[in-house]
Amino acid sequence: MSNITTSPATPLDVVTLGEAMAMFVATQTGDLVDVETFTKRIAGAELNVSIGLARLGLKVGWVSRVGNDAFGRFTLQQLNKEGVDHRQVTTDARYPTGFQLKSKAENGTDPIVDYFRKGSAASHLSVEDFNRDYFSSARHLHLSGVAAAISTSSLELSRYAAQEMRAMGKTISFDPNLRPTLWSSQQEMTTQLNQLAFMADLVLPGLKEGQVLTGRTSPEAIADFYLEQGVKAVVIKTGADGAWFKAANGDKAAIPAIKVEKVIDTVGAGDGFAVGVISALLEGKTLTQAVARGNKIGSLAIQAIGDSEGLPTRAALGEE
């Protein structure tokens, strides 16, 4: 294995970790078995957030493992293009980079995705990938339930990173990003992801995700479940209605969604939402302003094909 690394001392705004996959998006609608041509892109929940934050001008570090293969080199090439720091991405000659096939959706329906990730290089992420100097150079850690789900060792890294960053006084955000098929049972998924959520300052579930993880129904009851465990704020994505938040100080509000004329691709909307909320809070904006930005970026994400293609630059965001 080899790390692409220089000095780890350069300060970062955000550090995150997870899996990147090469993604092949169908150029025609219909069953994937009938598709003959695809467009190559990259995908990954935490990677999408990294790219979105970098486009807004934040200094972002992404920690992972890729294979010594064309997909791994393509991932590093795209990280360079997006300005995402990848000094702690390891090129692992033993295991391949994962990939996925994604159908072309229409009429706002969710695309079908076939994953080829079992045994990937990223699934071998472990506590060994925690470089203390690198992580401590960041002021914020973002975690997702996807990295926690891909393997036991990756879950251990997520948990360890949260513990260490919390001990350093850093802020932490957590997006559950439920992937039930990657867990041995719903109970195991719920237990492990809630343990990660309890270590975060900010938790970002979708409404259905919150219902699964807490057994509670309403946004406020879901929020209270986490606030009672010491979380500082919970922002719940409520789909077409927008989002709802509650903070530890009792502040709460519903922030309406931004309507779009045509939904192109729903994948990545939640990652775009996280980009908006995290970036705004790190800039010192209020929770209301942060959730409004999350809604705006989420609305832009669903108007483009691809997981991160719709994420805006600072200029395209158009905020005063």
Short mmCIF file of C-alpha atoms in Angstrom, two decimals:
data_model
loop_
_atom_site.label_atom_id
_atom_site.label_comp_id
_atom_site.label_asym_id
_atom_site.label_seq_id
_atom_site.Cartn_x
_atom_site.Cartn_y
_atom_site.Cartn_z
CA MET A 1 0.00 0.00 0.00
CA SER A 2 1.09 3.56 -0.61
CA ASN A 3 -0.23 6.84 0.66
CA ILE A 4 -0.42 9.93 -1.48
CA THR A 5 0.88 12.25 1.17
CA THR A 6 2.84 15.34 1.96
CA SER A 7 2.88 17.08 5.31
CA PRO A 8 -0.39 16.47 7.20
CA ALA A 9 -0.15 19.84 8.94
CA THR A 10 -2.09 21.94 6.40
CA PRO A 11 -5.26 23.14 8.17
CA LEU A 12 -8.62 21.82 7.00
CA ASP A 13 -12.16 23.02 7.58
CA VAL A 14 -13.69 19.56 7.30
CA VAL A 15 -12.43 15.99 7.24
CA THR A 16 -14.54 13.00 6.29
CA LEU A 17 -14.05 9.35 5.38
CA GLY A 18 -15.76 6.77 3.26
CA GLU A 19 -15.91 4.88 0.00
CA ALA A 20 -15.66 6.16 -3.56
CA MET A 21 -16.96 4.09 -6.44
CA ALA A 22 -16.69 4.55 -10.14
CA MET A 23 -20.24 5.07 -11.38
CA PHE A 24 -21.54 4.26 -14.83
CA VAL A 25 -24.76 6.15 -15.57
CA ALA A 26 -26.95 4.79 -18.35
CA THR A 27 -27.41 7.11 -21.31
CA GLN A 28 -30.86 5.69 -22.04
CA THR A 29 -33.83 4.80 -19.89
CA GLY A 30 -34.99 1.25 -19.28
CA ASP A 31 -33.64 -1.92 -17.74
CA LEU A 32 -29.88 -1.86 -17.18
CA VAL A 33 -29.56 -5.17 -18.99
CA ASP A 34 -30.59 -3.43 -22.22
CA VAL A 35 -28.32 -0.40 -21.89
CA GLU A 36 -25.29 -0.36 -24.19
CA THR A 37 -23.63 2.96 -23.33
CA PHE A 38 -22.85 4.62 -20.02
CA THR A 39 -21.22 7.83 -18.80
CA LYS A 40 -18.42 7.41 -16.24
CA ARG A 41 -18.56 9.45 -13.04
CA ILE A 42 -17.68 8.96 -9.35
CA ALA A 43 -20.03 8.35 -6.46
CA GLY A 44 -20.05 7.98 -2.70
CA ALA A 45 -22.05 9.74 0.01
CA GLU A 46 -19.12 11.21 1.93
CA LEU A 47 -17.31 11.96 -1.32
CA ASN A 48 -20.32 13.93 -2.57
CA VAL A 49 -20.27 16.03 0.60
CA SER A 50 -16.52 16.60 0.23
CA ILE A 51 -16.93 17.79 -3.35
CA GLY A 52 -19.85 20.05 -2.46
CA LEU A 53 -18.00 21.70 0.41
CA ALA A 54 -14.87 22.16 -1.70
CA ARG A 55 -16.89 23.86 -4.44
CA LEU A 56 -18.04 26.37 -1.83
CA GLY A 57 -14.43 27.18 -1.00
CA LEU A 58 -13.94 25.12 2.15
CA LYS A 59 -10.74 23.14 2.67
CA VAL A 60 -11.84 19.52 2.77
CA GLY A 61 -9.91 16.33 3.45
CA TRP A 62 -11.26 12.94 2.42
CA VAL A 63 -9.84 9.72 3.88
CA SER A 64 -10.25 6.43 2.05
CA ARG A 65 -8.63 3.54 0.21
CA VAL A 66 -8.77 2.94 -3.53
CA GLY A 67 -7.44 0.11 -5.62
CA ASN A 68 -4.32 0.29 -7.77
CA ASP A 69 -6.52 0.28 -10.85
CA ALA A 70 -8.14 2.55 -13.42
CA PHE A 71 -11.12 3.29 -11.16
CA GLY A 72 -8.80 4.26 -8.32
CA ARG A 73 -6.77 6.55 -10.56
CA PHE A 74 -9.98 8.06 -11.91
CA THR A 75 -11.13 8.80 -8.36
CA LEU A 76 -7.86 10.58 -7.52
CA GLN A 77 -8.05 12.49 -10.80
CA GLN A 78 -11.53 13.76 -9.94
CA LEU A 79 -10.46 14.70 -6.41
CA ASN A 80 -7.65 16.79 -7.89
CA LYS A 81 -10.10 18.43 -10.26
CA GLU A 82 -12.46 19.30 -7.40
CA GLY A 83 -9.75 20.51 -5.03
CA VAL A 84 -10.42 17.88 -2.36
CA ASP A 85 -7.38 17.03 -0.26
CA HIS A 86 -6.56 13.33 -0.64
CA ARG A 87 -3.23 13.07 1.14
CA GLN A 88 -4.70 10.36 3.37
CA VAL A 89 -6.15 8.27 0.57
CA THR A 90 -4.26 4.99 0.39
CA THR A 91 -3.69 3.15 -2.88
CA ASP A 92 -4.14 -0.50 -1.93
CA ALA A 93 -2.72 -3.01 -4.40
CA ARG A 94 -4.52 -5.93 -2.75
CA TYR A 95 -8.13 -4.93 -3.34
CA PRO A 96 -10.07 -3.21 -6.15
CA THR A 97 -11.99 0.05 -6.29
CA GLY A 98 -15.73 -0.60 -6.22
CA PHE A 99 -18.09 0.49 -8.96
CA GLN A 100 -21.80 0.74 -9.69
CA LEU A 101 -24.21 0.78 -12.60
CA LYS A 102 -26.99 3.37 -12.39
CA SER A 103 -30.11 3.53 -14.52
CA LYS A 104 -31.25 6.74 -16.18
CA ALA A 105 -34.28 7.90 -14.25
CA GLU A 106 -37.16 9.92 -15.62
CA ASN A 107 -40.12 11.77 -14.17
CA GLY A 108 -38.38 12.15 -10.83
CA THR A 109 -38.39 8.43 -10.04
CA ASP A 110 -35.48 6.95 -8.10
CA PRO A 111 -32.89 5.28 -10.37
CA ILE A 112 -32.00 1.61 -10.06
CA VAL A 113 -28.41 1.05 -8.90
CA ASP A 114 -26.43 -2.19 -9.07
CA TYR A 115 -23.43 -2.16 -6.71
CA PHE A 116 -20.14 -4.03 -7.17
CA ARG A 117 -18.39 -3.15 -3.92
CA LYS A 118 -17.92 -6.36 -1.94
CA GLY A 119 -14.28 -6.71 -0.89
CA SER A 120 -13.39 -3.26 -2.19
CA ALA A 121 -10.29 -1.41 -1.04
CA ALA A 122 -12.47 1.06 0.90
CA SER A 123 -14.21 -1.75 2.76
CA HIS A 124 -10.79 -2.45 4.33
CA LEU A 125 -10.64 0.99 5.95
CA SER A 126 -9.70 0.56 9.61
CA VAL A 127 -8.43 2.42 12.65
CA GLU A 128 -4.99 2.19 11.01
CA ASP A 129 -6.21 4.87 8.59
CA PHE A 130 -6.64 7.37 11.41
CA ASN A 131 -3.75 9.83 11.14
CA ARG A 132 -4.04 11.95 14.28
CA ASP A 133 -2.16 14.94 12.89
CA TYR A 134 -4.32 14.95 9.77
CA PHE A 135 -7.66 14.66 11.55
CA SER A 136 -6.67 17.16 14.25
CA SER A 137 -5.85 19.73 11.55
CA ALA A 138 -9.58 19.93 10.76
CA ARG A 139 -12.15 21.82 12.78
CA HIS A 140 -15.07 19.60 11.81
CA LEU A 141 -15.67 15.89 11.16
CA HIS A 142 -18.50 14.69 8.93
CA LEU A 143 -19.57 11.05 9.12
CA SER A 144 -22.18 9.00 7.28
CA GLY A 145 -23.89 5.71 7.89
CA VAL A 146 -22.56 4.41 4.59
CA ALA A 147 -18.95 4.21 5.76
CA ALA A 148 -20.21 2.61 8.96
CA ALA A 149 -22.09 -0.02 6.97
CA ILE A 150 -19.52 -1.25 4.46
CA SER A 151 -17.49 -3.31 6.94
CA THR A 152 -16.82 -3.89 10.62
CA SER A 153 -13.37 -2.31 10.34
CA SER A 154 -14.76 0.79 8.63
CA LEU A 155 -17.38 1.09 11.37
CA GLU A 156 -14.59 0.91 13.94
CA LEU A 157 -12.75 3.71 12.14
CA SER A 158 -15.88 5.88 12.11
CA ARG A 159 -16.43 5.29 15.80
CA TYR A 160 -12.79 5.92 16.68
CA ALA A 161 -12.64 9.09 14.60
CA ALA A 162 -15.75 10.41 16.34
CA GLN A 163 -14.37 9.61 19.79
CA GLU A 164 -11.01 11.21 19.09
CA MET A 165 -12.37 14.31 17.38
CA ARG A 166 -14.88 14.83 20.16
CA ALA A 167 -12.08 14.53 22.72
CA MET A 168 -10.17 17.21 20.77
CA GLY A 169 -13.14 19.56 21.01
CA LYS A 170 -13.98 19.41 17.30
CA THR A 171 -17.53 19.58 16.00
CA ILE A 172 -19.12 16.52 14.36
CA SER A 173 -22.03 16.03 11.97
CA PHE A 174 -23.67 12.71 11.18
CA ASP A 175 -25.97 11.73 8.32
CA PRO A 176 -27.46 8.25 8.94
CA ASN A 177 -27.75 7.46 5.21
CA LEU A 178 -29.39 4.12 5.89
CA ARG A 179 -28.26 1.16 3.81
CA PRO A 180 -30.22 -1.77 5.34
CA THR A 181 -28.91 -4.35 2.87
CA LEU A 182 -25.35 -3.80 4.13
CA TRP A 183 -26.23 -4.68 7.73
CA SER A 184 -26.81 -8.08 9.30
CA SER A 185 -30.09 -6.88 10.79
CA GLN A 186 -32.14 -3.74 11.32
CA GLN A 187 -31.45 -3.97 15.04
CA GLU A 188 -27.69 -3.98 14.45
CA MET A 189 -27.99 -1.03 12.06
CA THR A 190 -30.09 0.93 14.52
CA THR A 191 -27.79 0.24 17.46
CA GLN A 192 -24.56 1.07 15.68
CA LEU A 193 -25.79 4.18 13.89
CA ASN A 194 -27.42 5.62 16.99
CA GLN A 195 -24.15 5.17 18.88
CA LEU A 196 -22.45 7.28 16.21
CA ALA A 197 -25.26 9.82 16.24
CA PHE A 198 -24.99 10.27 20.01
CA MET A 199 -21.37 11.41 19.56
CA ALA A 200 -22.33 14.09 17.03
CA ASP A 201 -23.24 17.73 17.52
CA LEU A 202 -25.50 17.71 14.47
CA VAL A 203 -27.63 14.81 13.23
CA LEU A 204 -29.22 14.93 9.76
CA PRO A 205 -31.76 12.12 9.25
CA GLY A 206 -34.54 11.91 6.71
CA LEU A 207 -37.97 11.57 8.29
CA LYS A 208 -38.31 7.87 7.42
CA GLU A 209 -34.74 7.25 8.60
CA GLY A 210 -35.50 8.94 11.90
CA GLN A 211 -38.60 6.81 12.35
CA VAL A 212 -36.59 3.63 11.77
CA LEU A 213 -33.75 4.64 14.08
CA THR A 214 -35.84 6.00 16.97
CA GLY A 215 -39.16 4.19 16.76
CA ARG A 216 -40.81 7.60 17.00
CA THR A 217 -43.13 9.16 14.46
CA SER A 218 -43.09 12.95 14.51
CA PRO A 219 -40.11 15.16 13.64
CA GLU A 220 -40.07 16.68 17.12
CA ALA A 221 -40.14 13.29 18.85
CA ILE A 222 -37.30 12.09 16.63
CA ALA A 223 -35.30 15.22 17.39
CA ASP A 224 -35.90 14.86 21.13
CA PHE A 225 -34.59 11.28 21.02
CA TYR A 226 -31.17 12.61 19.99
CA LEU A 227 -31.25 15.86 21.95
CA GLU A 228 -31.81 13.84 25.12
CA GLN A 229 -28.48 12.10 24.40
CA GLY A 230 -26.54 15.37 24.20
CA VAL A 231 -26.78 16.14 20.47
CA LYS A 232 -26.89 19.92 19.97
CA ALA A 233 -29.17 20.10 16.93
CA VAL A 234 -31.22 17.73 14.78
CA VAL A 235 -32.27 18.63 11.24
CA ILE A 236 -34.85 16.32 9.68
CA LYS A 237 -35.35 16.20 5.92
CA THR A 238 -39.09 16.08 5.25
CA GLY A 239 -39.04 15.59 1.49
CA ALA A 240 -41.29 17.86 -0.54
CA ASP A 241 -42.08 19.84 2.61
CA GLY A 242 -38.43 20.85 3.08
CA ALA A 243 -36.86 20.34 6.50
CA TRP A 244 -37.55 20.73 10.20
CA PHE A 245 -35.06 21.42 12.96
CA LYS A 246 -34.81 21.58 16.69
CA ALA A 247 -31.83 22.69 18.75
CA ALA A 248 -30.84 21.90 22.33
CA ASN A 249 -31.85 25.43 23.38
CA GLY A 250 -35.41 24.72 22.26
CA ASP A 251 -35.34 26.64 18.99
CA LYS A 252 -37.31 24.84 16.31
CA ALA A 253 -38.77 25.64 12.92
CA ALA A 254 -39.97 24.19 9.64
CA ILE A 255 -38.10 25.54 6.62
CA PRO A 256 -40.05 25.14 3.38
CA ALA A 257 -38.60 23.38 0.37
CA ILE A 258 -37.63 25.18 -2.80
CA LYS A 259 -39.90 23.99 -5.57
CA VAL A 260 -38.32 22.87 -8.82
CA GLU A 261 -39.99 22.53 -12.19
CA LYS A 262 -38.48 19.17 -13.06
CA VAL A 263 -36.74 16.58 -10.93
CA ILE A 264 -33.98 14.88 -12.92
CA ASP A 265 -32.11 12.65 -10.44
CA THR A 266 -32.94 12.27 -6.74
CA VAL A 267 -29.67 10.56 -5.78
CA GLY A 268 -27.35 12.91 -3.91
CA ALA A 269 -30.06 15.30 -2.73
CA GLY A 270 -29.43 14.43 0.91
CA ASP A 271 -25.69 14.90 0.45
CA GLY A 272 -26.34 18.29 -1.10
CA PHE A 273 -28.54 19.19 1.85
CA ALA A 274 -25.72 18.24 4.22
CA VAL A 275 -23.31 20.44 2.23
CA GLY A 276 -25.60 23.41 2.71
CA VAL A 277 -26.18 22.96 6.42
CA ILE A 278 -22.57 22.16 7.34
CA SER A 279 -21.02 24.93 5.25
CA ALA A 280 -23.38 27.57 6.61
CA LEU A 281 -22.84 26.57 10.24
CA LEU A 282 -19.07 26.61 9.77
CA GLU A 283 -19.45 30.14 8.42
CA GLY A 284 -21.25 31.17 11.60
CA LYS A 285 -24.74 31.39 10.13
CA THR A 286 -27.85 30.60 12.16
CA LEU A 287 -29.49 27.19 12.05
CA THR A 288 -32.41 28.70 10.14
CA GLN A 289 -30.05 30.09 7.52
CA ALA A 290 -28.14 26.81 7.39
CA VAL A 291 -31.25 24.70 6.79
CA ALA A 292 -32.46 27.14 4.14
CA ARG A 293 -29.12 26.73 2.34
CA GLY A 294 -29.45 22.98 2.69
CA ASN A 295 -32.84 23.10 1.01
CA LYS A 296 -31.46 25.28 -1.78
CA ILE A 297 -28.50 23.04 -2.56
CA GLY A 298 -30.69 19.94 -2.31
CA SER A 299 -33.02 21.49 -4.89
CA LEU A 300 -30.08 22.12 -7.23
CA ALA A 301 -28.77 18.57 -6.78
CA ILE A 302 -31.98 16.94 -8.02
CA GLN A 303 -31.92 18.96 -11.25
CA ALA A 304 -28.76 17.29 -12.61
CA ILE A 305 -27.84 13.75 -13.62
CA GLY A 306 -25.15 12.33 -11.34
CA ASP A 307 -24.59 12.30 -7.62
CA SER A 308 -22.53 15.50 -7.33
CA GLU A 309 -22.90 17.26 -10.70
CA GLY A 310 -25.63 19.58 -9.41
CA LEU A 311 -23.70 20.80 -6.39
CA PRO A 312 -23.00 24.53 -6.88
CA THR A 313 -19.92 26.68 -6.70
CA ARG A 314 -20.03 29.70 -4.41
CA ALA A 315 -20.91 31.94 -7.36
CA ALA A 316 -23.67 29.62 -8.55
CA LEU A 317 -25.15 29.47 -5.05
CA GLY A 318 -26.00 33.14 -5.50
CA GLU A 319 -26.38 34.11 -1.87
CA GLU A 320 -26.10 37.73 -0.83
#
